[in-house]
Amino acid sequence: MKPFPKDFLWGASTSAYQIEGAHNIDGKGPSIWDAFSSIPGKIKNEDTGQVSGDHYHRFREDVALMKQIGIKVYRFSIAWPRVMPTGKGAANEKGIQFYSDLIDELLAAGITPWVTLYHWDLPLALQLEHDGWLGAEISDLFAAYADVCFDRFGDRVKNWITLNEPWVVAILGYGLGEFAPGRVSHSEPYLAGHNQLLAHAKAVEAYRKKYAHQGGQIGMANNCDWREPLTDSPKDQAAAQRALEFFLAWFADPIYFGDYPAVMKERLGDRLPAFTEAEKQMVKGSVDYFGLNHYTTMYTAEATGPIGEASMYGNAGLADDQDIELSLDESWKRTTMGWPVAPWGCRKLLEWIDDRYGRPDIYITENGCAWDDQKIDGKVKDTDRIEYYQAYLQACQEAIENGVKLKGYFAWSLMDNFEWAHGYSQRFGLVHIDYQTLERTMKDSAYWYAGVVRENGV
Ligand code: PNW
């Protein structure tokens, strides 16, 4: 593999509910994921995040592992209900202390924190009292919470991500009911998306107005798969473009251009809320960089009949709103999530973003894969994961050579964790966690990754 630019950032990501455990101690309030995972049938094997990797108690050990791998930047999220148990009002000092200690531990290890403010664990009280992301108050409540985080951590945290994957929250949380809060609707996703954009923009406005002296940067992490036209017919090409606009441009167009894509307005009508002029101005320009979570690729065609099975997967979105039909090539290797390994799609997506949004600085804030662990002689052989990372990093390298301003890459994930509705059945980590004993084992992929980081001289 060709070397990356000298100042390229190498990191790994996690999120609070997926690794912390300690779900009800030191004053933490319940989140919608605590509630959702207590409902029978929602999570594979009835797993919950109550203990998970117990990172809350073992974070010093985990930071030492990061140092060993050579990771230079670490992306984690703050659990809103740990910092504000009911989502508003006074901060919970023990929750603040935990994140403060984690940040200090990272800095002492020479690791730069990248902090996500919202990775899906909404305080349950806000769901019950304010209708979660559907409520008119949620954007102000989020901005007030964000303000507390900037105030308490911003002296040491210089890289912020407001929201993780608003698309997933909207589609899987409010459209397909697969994630918390488990709602099923064809209109709520677009309202939940709208309120997330406003929440993001209000938090960024507060950061820029009150905390400019901290000298940090702020953005959002959007997820998008690549959509490759099934054939080169104009219809399929238009379908693939439309699918990308319903996926990524849904959130990125308001941020870069001040409004939703025309195709969404046309097709959704009243189901897509409209921004006021003042809101357009506030949302436009509300990021300092483009954060991208990317995992996979699917073929896309214009739908010719009823939407088929592949398009019913969560990652199609509401396919009938888009008139698209997804498919895959049976020869493609697929991870245990069922997601195709198609690194060329990563390069094409980076180039699509580069082109559409005027060559922004891009950070891949998540990329990775789930594979079952094969333990051999007490070590985890991780050949498939190494191959995936090699291929996707190669694709990133090609994008950079083609002029894309890709500035950094975060592997998902640092350690095995609670994979949402899949519970502990899907293993994304560079580090293996044995959930019986909570022991950590390094995987081959972690050593390989450490090698790549070293080769690039950071
Ligand atoms: C992301 N989809 O979730 C999240 O940011 C992580 O918390 C998660 O563990 C990781 O990717 C792996 O799943 C996604 O259906 C969930 O397209 C679903 C989709 C995409 C991303």
Short mmCIF file of C-alpha atoms and ligand atoms in Angstrom, two decimals:
data_model
loop_
_atom_site.label_atom_id
_atom_site.label_comp_id
_atom_site.label_asym_id
_atom_site.label_seq_id
_atom_site.Cartn_x
_atom_site.Cartn_y
_atom_site.Cartn_z
CA MET A 1 0.00 0.00 0.00
CA LYS A 2 1.28 3.48 -0.84
CA PRO A 3 1.89 5.74 2.14
CA PHE A 4 -0.73 8.24 3.22
CA PRO A 5 -0.01 11.94 3.69
CA LYS A 6 2.22 12.59 6.69
CA ASP A 7 -0.44 14.51 8.58
CA PHE A 8 -3.16 11.90 7.98
CA LEU A 9 -5.02 11.01 11.19
CA TRP A 10 -5.29 7.36 12.24
CA GLY A 11 -7.92 6.48 14.78
CA ALA A 12 -10.64 4.21 16.06
CA SER A 13 -14.22 4.88 17.13
CA THR A 14 -16.68 3.68 19.75
CA SER A 15 -19.94 4.90 21.25
CA ALA A 16 -21.15 5.18 24.82
CA TYR A 17 -24.07 2.77 24.94
CA GLN A 18 -22.15 0.19 22.94
CA ILE A 19 -19.17 -0.10 25.33
CA GLU A 20 -19.65 1.65 28.66
CA GLY A 21 -22.05 -0.55 30.62
CA ALA A 22 -22.68 0.98 34.08
CA HIS A 23 -26.15 1.81 32.85
CA ASN A 24 -27.64 2.93 36.16
CA ILE A 25 -24.85 4.00 38.44
CA ASP A 26 -23.37 7.31 39.57
CA GLY A 27 -26.60 9.10 38.79
CA LYS A 28 -26.98 8.13 35.13
CA GLY A 29 -30.57 8.34 33.89
CA PRO A 30 -32.10 5.76 31.55
CA SER A 31 -31.83 6.24 27.80
CA ILE A 32 -34.19 5.11 25.07
CA TRP A 33 -31.72 2.27 24.40
CA ASP A 34 -31.95 1.07 28.01
CA ALA A 35 -35.71 0.97 27.56
CA PHE A 36 -35.73 -0.46 24.03
CA SER A 37 -33.34 -3.27 24.90
CA SER A 38 -35.58 -4.27 27.80
CA ILE A 39 -38.48 -4.99 25.43
CA PRO A 40 -38.68 -8.70 24.59
CA GLY A 41 -37.85 -9.50 20.99
CA LYS A 42 -36.21 -6.23 20.05
CA ILE A 43 -32.59 -7.32 20.48
CA LYS A 44 -30.98 -10.57 19.41
CA ASN A 45 -30.66 -12.96 22.36
CA GLU A 46 -32.29 -10.30 24.56
CA ASP A 47 -28.85 -8.71 24.95
CA THR A 48 -28.57 -5.27 26.55
CA GLY A 49 -25.83 -2.67 27.08
CA GLN A 50 -26.10 -2.91 30.87
CA VAL A 51 -22.56 -4.26 31.25
CA SER A 52 -21.16 -4.52 27.71
CA GLY A 53 -17.37 -3.98 27.69
CA ASP A 54 -17.56 -2.29 31.11
CA HIS A 55 -15.52 0.55 29.68
CA TYR A 56 -16.91 2.85 32.38
CA HIS A 57 -14.83 0.99 34.94
CA ARG A 58 -11.98 -0.13 32.70
CA PHE A 59 -11.30 2.92 30.58
CA ARG A 60 -7.71 3.21 31.75
CA GLU A 61 -7.00 -0.32 30.51
CA ASP A 62 -8.68 0.56 27.21
CA VAL A 63 -6.63 3.70 26.75
CA ALA A 64 -3.49 1.62 27.37
CA LEU A 65 -4.61 -0.74 24.57
CA MET A 66 -5.12 2.19 22.23
CA LYS A 67 -1.61 3.36 23.00
CA GLN A 68 -0.29 -0.12 22.27
CA ILE A 69 -2.02 -0.17 18.86
CA GLY A 70 -0.55 3.25 18.11
CA ILE A 71 -3.89 4.97 17.64
CA LYS A 72 -3.39 8.72 17.58
CA VAL A 73 -7.01 9.89 17.63
CA TYR A 74 -9.93 8.31 19.43
CA ARG A 75 -13.60 8.99 18.72
CA PHE A 76 -16.04 8.25 21.53
CA SER A 77 -19.44 9.56 22.46
CA ILE A 78 -20.83 11.21 25.56
CA ALA A 79 -23.99 9.66 26.96
CA TRP A 80 -26.42 12.54 27.32
CA PRO A 81 -28.29 10.85 30.23
CA ARG A 82 -25.00 10.35 32.10
CA VAL A 83 -24.31 14.07 31.95
CA MET A 84 -27.99 15.13 32.30
CA PRO A 85 -30.05 12.27 33.75
CA THR A 86 -33.39 13.64 32.52
CA GLY A 87 -31.97 15.40 29.49
CA LYS A 88 -32.23 18.91 30.89
CA GLY A 89 -31.45 20.91 33.98
CA ALA A 90 -28.43 20.55 36.21
CA ALA A 91 -25.48 18.45 35.16
CA ASN A 92 -24.66 15.22 36.98
CA GLU A 93 -21.18 15.86 38.35
CA LYS A 94 -20.22 12.17 38.52
CA GLY A 95 -21.03 11.79 34.86
CA ILE A 96 -18.98 14.88 34.02
CA GLN A 97 -16.12 13.47 36.08
CA PHE A 98 -16.06 10.22 34.12
CA TYR A 99 -15.65 11.95 30.76
CA SER A 100 -13.23 14.43 32.23
CA ASP A 101 -11.03 11.61 33.54
CA LEU A 102 -11.25 9.77 30.22
CA ILE A 103 -10.18 12.89 28.32
CA ASP A 104 -7.25 13.43 30.70
CA GLU A 105 -6.19 9.80 30.37
CA LEU A 106 -6.26 10.07 26.57
CA LEU A 107 -4.26 13.29 26.50
CA ALA A 108 -1.70 11.81 28.86
CA ALA A 109 -1.33 8.88 26.42
CA GLY A 110 -0.79 11.28 23.52
CA ILE A 111 -4.21 10.48 21.99
CA THR A 112 -6.43 13.27 20.67
CA PRO A 113 -10.11 12.96 21.59
CA TRP A 114 -12.84 13.37 18.96
CA VAL A 115 -16.13 13.59 20.80
CA THR A 116 -19.59 12.75 19.49
CA LEU A 117 -22.36 14.47 21.45
CA TYR A 118 -25.16 12.17 20.37
CA HIS A 119 -24.77 8.53 19.41
CA TRP A 120 -28.42 7.50 19.82
CA ASP A 121 -28.82 7.17 23.60
CA LEU A 122 -31.43 9.88 24.09
CA PRO A 123 -32.47 10.45 27.72
CA LEU A 124 -35.66 8.44 28.15
CA ALA A 125 -37.33 11.37 29.90
CA LEU A 126 -37.06 13.40 26.70
CA GLN A 127 -38.77 10.65 24.74
CA LEU A 128 -41.62 10.49 27.22
CA GLU A 129 -41.99 14.19 27.92
CA HIS A 130 -41.08 15.75 24.58
CA ASP A 131 -41.73 13.03 21.99
CA GLY A 132 -38.00 12.60 21.33
CA TRP A 133 -36.82 13.76 17.92
CA LEU A 134 -40.39 14.51 16.86
CA GLY A 135 -40.91 17.20 19.48
CA ALA A 136 -40.58 20.89 18.73
CA GLU A 137 -38.38 21.45 21.83
CA ILE A 138 -35.73 18.85 21.10
CA SER A 139 -33.38 21.04 19.11
CA ASP A 140 -33.15 23.62 21.91
CA LEU A 141 -32.73 20.88 24.51
CA PHE A 142 -29.89 19.36 22.51
CA ALA A 143 -28.18 22.72 22.10
CA ALA A 144 -28.39 23.31 25.86
CA TYR A 145 -26.82 19.90 26.54
CA ALA A 146 -24.12 20.56 23.92
CA ASP A 147 -23.37 23.87 25.61
CA VAL A 148 -22.66 22.08 28.89
CA CYS A 149 -20.24 19.74 27.09
CA PHE A 150 -18.41 22.61 25.35
CA ASP A 151 -18.21 24.43 28.67
CA ARG A 152 -16.94 21.49 30.71
CA PHE A 153 -14.75 19.66 28.19
CA GLY A 154 -13.94 22.20 25.49
CA ASP A 155 -10.75 23.35 27.20
CA ARG A 156 -9.32 19.95 26.25
CA VAL A 157 -11.58 18.69 23.43
CA LYS A 158 -10.95 20.45 20.10
CA ASN A 159 -12.80 18.12 17.75
CA TRP A 160 -16.56 17.78 18.01
CA ILE A 161 -19.18 15.74 16.18
CA THR A 162 -22.72 16.82 16.99
CA LEU A 163 -24.78 13.86 15.77
CA ASN A 164 -23.93 10.36 14.69
CA GLU A 165 -25.85 9.20 11.63
CA PRO A 166 -29.11 11.13 11.71
CA TRP A 167 -30.20 8.90 8.80
CA VAL A 168 -30.12 5.82 11.03
CA VAL A 169 -31.99 7.56 13.83
CA ALA A 170 -34.67 8.69 11.38
CA ILE A 171 -35.00 5.55 9.25
CA LEU A 172 -34.32 2.73 11.70
CA GLY A 173 -35.68 4.54 14.76
CA TYR A 174 -38.78 6.21 13.30
CA GLY A 175 -39.35 4.48 9.96
CA LEU A 176 -38.67 0.77 10.27
CA GLY A 177 -38.85 0.42 14.06
CA GLU A 178 -35.65 -1.63 14.27
CA PHE A 179 -33.84 0.77 16.59
CA ALA A 180 -34.99 2.87 19.55
CA PRO A 181 -37.55 4.32 19.91
CA GLY A 182 -38.97 1.59 17.65
CA ARG A 183 -41.53 3.60 15.72
CA VAL A 184 -42.87 2.62 12.31
CA SER A 185 -43.97 5.40 10.00
CA HIS A 186 -43.60 6.87 6.55
CA SER A 187 -43.69 10.46 7.70
CA GLU A 188 -42.02 10.60 11.11
CA PRO A 189 -38.53 9.86 9.74
CA TYR A 190 -38.54 13.10 7.79
CA LEU A 191 -39.61 15.10 10.83
CA ALA A 192 -37.02 13.35 13.02
CA GLY A 193 -34.39 14.15 10.38
CA HIS A 194 -35.47 17.78 10.24
CA ASN A 195 -35.28 18.25 14.00
CA GLN A 196 -31.85 16.63 14.06
CA LEU A 197 -30.61 19.13 11.48
CA LEU A 198 -31.97 22.00 13.56
CA ALA A 199 -30.46 20.54 16.74
CA HIS A 200 -27.09 20.21 15.02
CA ALA A 201 -27.22 23.75 13.68
CA LYS A 202 -28.22 25.27 17.02
CA ALA A 203 -25.40 23.47 18.80
CA VAL A 204 -22.90 24.66 16.19
CA GLU A 205 -24.21 28.19 16.50
CA ALA A 206 -23.69 28.08 20.27
CA TYR A 207 -20.20 26.66 19.81
CA ARG A 208 -19.18 29.34 17.34
CA LYS A 209 -20.72 32.20 19.29
CA LYS A 210 -19.66 31.31 22.81
CA TYR A 211 -16.68 29.02 22.45
CA ALA A 212 -14.71 30.33 19.46
CA HIS A 213 -11.83 31.07 21.85
CA GLN A 214 -11.44 27.30 22.42
CA GLY A 215 -10.19 27.04 18.84
CA GLY A 216 -11.83 23.73 17.94
CA GLN A 217 -13.66 22.36 14.93
CA ILE A 218 -17.15 20.89 14.72
CA GLY A 219 -19.06 18.74 12.24
CA MET A 220 -21.50 15.87 11.85
CA ALA A 221 -21.01 12.16 11.06
CA ASN A 222 -23.31 11.06 8.26
CA ASN A 223 -23.53 7.52 7.03
CA CYS A 224 -23.84 6.53 3.42
CA ASP A 225 -23.35 3.40 1.36
CA TRP A 226 -22.37 3.67 -2.28
CA ARG A 227 -25.16 3.14 -4.81
CA GLU A 228 -23.86 1.76 -8.10
CA PRO A 229 -26.25 1.86 -11.07
CA LEU A 230 -27.21 -1.72 -11.93
CA THR A 231 -26.95 -0.97 -15.65
CA ASP A 232 -25.83 2.08 -17.55
CA SER A 233 -29.37 2.85 -18.64
CA PRO A 234 -30.36 6.47 -17.87
CA LYS A 235 -33.15 5.15 -15.62
CA ASP A 236 -30.81 3.14 -13.41
CA GLN A 237 -28.24 5.91 -13.33
CA ALA A 238 -30.93 8.32 -12.19
CA ALA A 239 -32.16 5.77 -9.61
CA ALA A 240 -28.66 5.43 -8.11
CA GLN A 241 -28.24 9.20 -7.97
CA ARG A 242 -31.69 9.54 -6.38
CA ALA A 243 -30.80 6.91 -3.79
CA LEU A 244 -27.64 8.83 -2.84
CA GLU A 245 -29.63 12.03 -2.53
CA PHE A 246 -32.23 10.39 -0.25
CA PHE A 247 -29.37 8.90 1.79
CA LEU A 248 -26.60 11.46 2.16
CA ALA A 249 -27.80 14.66 0.46
CA TRP A 250 -30.85 14.57 2.77
CA PHE A 251 -28.50 15.84 5.51
CA ALA A 252 -25.55 17.20 3.59
CA ASP A 253 -27.42 19.43 1.11
CA PRO A 254 -29.04 21.55 3.85
CA ILE A 255 -25.62 21.90 5.46
CA TYR A 256 -23.75 22.83 2.28
CA PHE A 257 -26.52 24.46 0.22
CA GLY A 258 -29.18 25.48 2.74
CA ASP A 259 -32.02 23.18 1.65
CA TYR A 260 -33.13 19.62 0.92
CA PRO A 261 -32.51 18.06 -2.52
CA ALA A 262 -35.22 18.92 -5.06
CA VAL A 263 -35.97 15.24 -5.64
CA MET A 264 -36.90 14.77 -1.97
CA LYS A 265 -39.18 17.81 -1.98
CA GLU A 266 -40.92 16.62 -5.15
CA ARG A 267 -41.47 13.07 -4.00
CA LEU A 268 -42.26 13.65 -0.33
CA GLY A 269 -44.47 16.72 -0.54
CA ASP A 270 -45.87 17.64 2.86
CA ARG A 271 -44.07 14.79 4.59
CA LEU A 272 -40.80 16.72 4.26
CA PRO A 273 -40.81 19.71 6.63
CA ALA A 274 -39.71 23.04 5.17
CA PHE A 275 -36.99 25.28 6.60
CA THR A 276 -37.77 28.93 7.25
CA GLU A 277 -35.36 31.41 5.68
CA ALA A 278 -33.72 31.98 9.06
CA GLU A 279 -33.29 28.23 9.57
CA LYS A 280 -31.74 27.85 6.12
CA GLN A 281 -29.19 30.48 7.01
CA MET A 282 -28.46 28.79 10.32
CA VAL A 283 -28.07 25.28 8.86
CA LYS A 284 -26.05 26.35 5.85
CA GLY A 285 -22.33 26.26 6.54
CA SER A 286 -22.77 24.57 9.93
CA VAL A 287 -19.78 22.20 9.64
CA ASP A 288 -16.03 22.67 9.55
CA TYR A 289 -15.40 19.29 7.85
CA PHE A 290 -17.31 16.40 6.28
CA GLY A 291 -17.63 13.36 8.60
CA LEU A 292 -18.47 10.14 6.79
CA ASN A 293 -19.36 6.70 8.10
CA HIS A 294 -19.13 4.19 5.28
CA TYR A 295 -19.46 0.42 5.20
CA THR A 296 -20.82 -1.04 1.99
CA THR A 297 -22.21 -0.82 -1.54
CA MET A 298 -25.30 -2.06 -3.36
CA TYR A 299 -26.45 -2.03 -6.97
CA THR A 300 -29.40 0.23 -7.58
CA ALA A 301 -32.05 0.10 -10.28
CA GLU A 302 -35.29 1.91 -10.86
CA ALA A 303 -38.04 -0.14 -9.26
CA THR A 304 -40.16 -1.93 -11.82
CA GLY A 305 -42.66 -3.61 -9.53
CA PRO A 306 -43.19 -4.20 -5.81
CA ILE A 307 -40.06 -3.55 -3.77
CA GLY A 308 -38.08 -6.77 -3.37
CA GLU A 309 -36.40 -8.31 -0.38
CA ALA A 310 -32.95 -6.71 -0.74
CA SER A 311 -34.56 -3.31 -0.72
CA MET A 312 -36.37 -4.09 2.48
CA TYR A 313 -33.06 -4.18 4.34
CA GLY A 314 -32.70 -1.35 6.80
CA ASN A 315 -29.98 0.19 4.71
CA ALA A 316 -32.28 0.89 1.75
CA GLY A 317 -34.16 3.58 3.63
CA LEU A 318 -37.80 3.87 2.67
CA ALA A 319 -37.22 2.43 -0.80
CA ASP A 320 -40.77 2.99 -1.99
CA ASP A 321 -40.38 6.74 -1.45
CA GLN A 322 -37.42 6.58 -3.81
CA ASP A 323 -38.65 4.05 -6.38
CA ILE A 324 -35.44 2.13 -6.15
CA GLU A 325 -34.64 -1.55 -6.06
CA LEU A 326 -31.35 -2.64 -4.49
CA SER A 327 -29.47 -5.81 -5.36
CA LEU A 328 -26.06 -7.33 -4.98
CA ASP A 329 -23.73 -9.56 -6.91
CA GLU A 330 -23.73 -13.03 -5.40
CA SER A 331 -19.98 -13.25 -6.07
CA TRP A 332 -19.28 -10.39 -3.65
CA LYS A 333 -17.85 -11.39 -0.29
CA ARG A 334 -20.20 -10.41 2.53
CA THR A 335 -19.53 -9.75 6.21
CA THR A 336 -21.53 -11.45 8.97
CA MET A 337 -23.84 -8.41 8.88
CA GLY A 338 -24.59 -9.45 5.28
CA TRP A 339 -22.97 -6.24 4.02
CA PRO A 340 -21.03 -6.60 0.74
CA VAL A 341 -17.28 -5.94 0.76
CA ALA A 342 -16.87 -3.57 -2.19
CA PRO A 343 -13.95 -1.18 -1.59
CA TRP A 344 -14.28 0.48 -5.00
CA GLY A 345 -17.60 1.88 -3.75
CA CYS A 346 -15.73 3.73 -1.01
CA ARG A 347 -13.54 5.50 -3.58
CA LYS A 348 -16.56 6.39 -5.72
CA LEU A 349 -18.49 7.77 -2.75
CA LEU A 350 -15.52 9.90 -1.62
CA GLU A 351 -15.27 11.30 -5.14
CA TRP A 352 -19.03 11.94 -5.26
CA ILE A 353 -18.84 13.94 -2.01
CA ASP A 354 -15.73 15.78 -3.16
CA ASP A 355 -17.47 16.81 -6.34
CA ARG A 356 -20.94 17.66 -5.00
CA TYR A 357 -19.84 19.62 -1.94
CA GLY A 358 -16.94 21.58 -3.37
CA ARG A 359 -13.91 19.63 -2.18
CA PRO A 360 -14.42 19.66 1.59
CA ASP A 361 -11.97 18.20 4.08
CA ILE A 362 -13.32 14.71 4.71
CA TYR A 363 -12.76 12.41 7.68
CA ILE A 364 -13.96 8.83 7.54
CA THR A 365 -15.36 8.72 11.06
CA GLU A 366 -16.28 5.01 10.76
CA ASN A 367 -15.33 2.14 8.46
CA GLY A 368 -15.05 -1.50 9.37
CA CYS A 369 -16.62 -4.92 9.28
CA ALA A 370 -18.10 -7.66 11.43
CA TRP A 371 -16.62 -11.16 11.34
CA ASP A 372 -16.87 -14.07 13.72
CA ASP A 373 -13.80 -14.61 15.87
CA GLN A 374 -11.63 -17.60 15.26
CA LYS A 375 -9.43 -18.10 18.26
CA ILE A 376 -6.26 -20.03 17.53
CA ASP A 377 -3.72 -20.54 20.32
CA GLY A 378 -5.38 -17.90 22.43
CA LYS A 379 -5.10 -15.29 19.73
CA VAL A 380 -7.78 -14.10 17.40
CA LYS A 381 -6.92 -14.80 13.77
CA ASP A 382 -8.48 -11.97 11.91
CA THR A 383 -7.66 -12.52 8.27
CA ASP A 384 -10.98 -11.35 6.84
CA ARG A 385 -10.86 -8.11 8.79
CA ILE A 386 -7.28 -7.40 7.72
CA GLU A 387 -8.26 -7.99 4.09
CA TYR A 388 -11.22 -5.64 4.44
CA TYR A 389 -9.11 -2.86 5.98
CA GLN A 390 -6.37 -3.33 3.38
CA ALA A 391 -8.82 -3.04 0.54
CA TYR A 392 -10.77 -0.08 1.92
CA LEU A 393 -7.61 1.81 2.86
CA GLN A 394 -6.29 1.18 -0.64
CA ALA A 395 -9.49 2.72 -1.99
CA CYS A 396 -8.99 5.72 0.31
CA GLN A 397 -5.45 6.08 -0.96
CA GLU A 398 -6.70 6.09 -4.56
CA ALA A 399 -9.26 8.75 -3.72
CA ILE A 400 -6.51 10.91 -2.21
CA GLU A 401 -4.41 10.44 -5.35
CA ASN A 402 -7.41 11.57 -7.38
CA GLY A 403 -7.52 14.79 -5.38
CA VAL A 404 -10.02 14.01 -2.61
CA LYS A 405 -9.10 15.89 0.57
CA LEU A 406 -9.41 12.90 2.88
CA LYS A 407 -7.67 13.88 6.11
CA GLY A 408 -8.20 10.96 8.45
CA TYR A 409 -9.68 7.53 9.03
CA PHE A 410 -11.28 5.98 12.12
CA ALA A 411 -11.74 2.21 12.26
CA TRP A 412 -15.08 0.99 13.59
CA SER A 413 -14.56 -0.23 16.16
CA LEU A 414 -11.82 -0.13 18.75
CA MET A 415 -13.35 -3.10 20.56
CA ASP A 416 -16.17 -5.59 20.15
CA ASN A 417 -19.37 -4.08 21.46
CA PHE A 418 -23.15 -4.06 21.68
CA GLU A 419 -24.13 -3.96 18.01
CA TRP A 420 -27.60 -2.48 18.60
CA ALA A 421 -30.42 -4.80 17.49
CA HIS A 422 -27.83 -7.52 16.78
CA GLY A 423 -26.69 -7.49 20.41
CA TYR A 424 -23.31 -9.15 20.89
CA SER A 425 -23.66 -11.41 17.84
CA GLN A 426 -21.70 -9.08 15.56
CA ARG A 427 -18.05 -8.39 16.21
CA PHE A 428 -16.60 -5.21 14.72
CA GLY A 429 -13.64 -4.71 17.08
CA LEU A 430 -9.90 -4.48 16.52
CA VAL A 431 -9.82 -5.79 20.08
CA HIS A 432 -11.80 -8.86 21.11
CA ILE A 433 -13.88 -8.80 24.28
CA ASP A 434 -14.79 -12.02 26.00
CA TYR A 435 -18.11 -11.06 27.53
CA GLN A 436 -17.99 -13.83 30.14
CA THR A 437 -14.82 -12.57 31.72
CA LEU A 438 -14.64 -9.11 30.19
CA GLU A 439 -11.07 -9.91 29.17
CA ARG A 440 -9.57 -8.17 26.17
CA THR A 441 -7.58 -10.01 23.50
CA MET A 442 -5.76 -8.28 20.68
CA LYS A 443 -6.73 -9.45 17.23
CA ASP A 444 -4.32 -9.84 14.33
CA SER A 445 -6.09 -6.90 12.74
CA ALA A 446 -5.05 -4.65 15.62
CA TYR A 447 -1.39 -5.53 15.09
CA TRP A 448 -1.81 -5.03 11.37
CA TYR A 449 -3.43 -1.68 11.92
CA ALA A 450 -0.62 -0.69 14.27
CA GLY A 451 1.79 -1.55 11.45
CA VAL A 452 -0.04 0.69 9.00
CA VAL A 453 -0.08 3.54 11.50
CA ARG A 454 3.68 3.15 12.10
CA GLU A 455 4.49 2.88 8.39
CA ASN A 456 2.82 6.20 7.88
CA GLY A 457 5.16 7.72 10.38
CA VAL A 458 2.75 9.10 12.91
C1 PNW B 1 -23.23 2.53 12.53
N1 PNW B 1 -27.53 0.73 8.03
O1 PNW B 1 -24.55 2.00 12.49
C2 PNW B 1 -23.09 3.12 13.91
O2 PNW B 1 -22.59 4.43 13.95
C3 PNW B 1 -22.38 2.24 14.88
O3 PNW B 1 -22.82 2.53 16.16
C4 PNW B 1 -22.56 0.79 14.51
O4 PNW B 1 -22.07 -0.10 15.45
C5 PNW B 1 -21.88 0.59 13.15
O5 PNW B 1 -22.35 1.52 12.19
C6 PNW B 1 -22.04 -0.83 12.60
O6 PNW B 1 -23.37 -1.14 12.37
C7 PNW B 1 -25.22 1.69 11.34
O7 PNW B 1 -28.52 -0.02 8.15
C8 PNW B 1 -26.35 0.90 11.47
O8 PNW B 1 -27.22 1.21 6.92
C9 PNW B 1 -27.12 0.57 10.39
C10 PNW B 1 -26.76 1.04 9.15
C11 PNW B 1 -25.62 1.83 8.99
C12 PNW B 1 -24.85 2.15 10.09
#
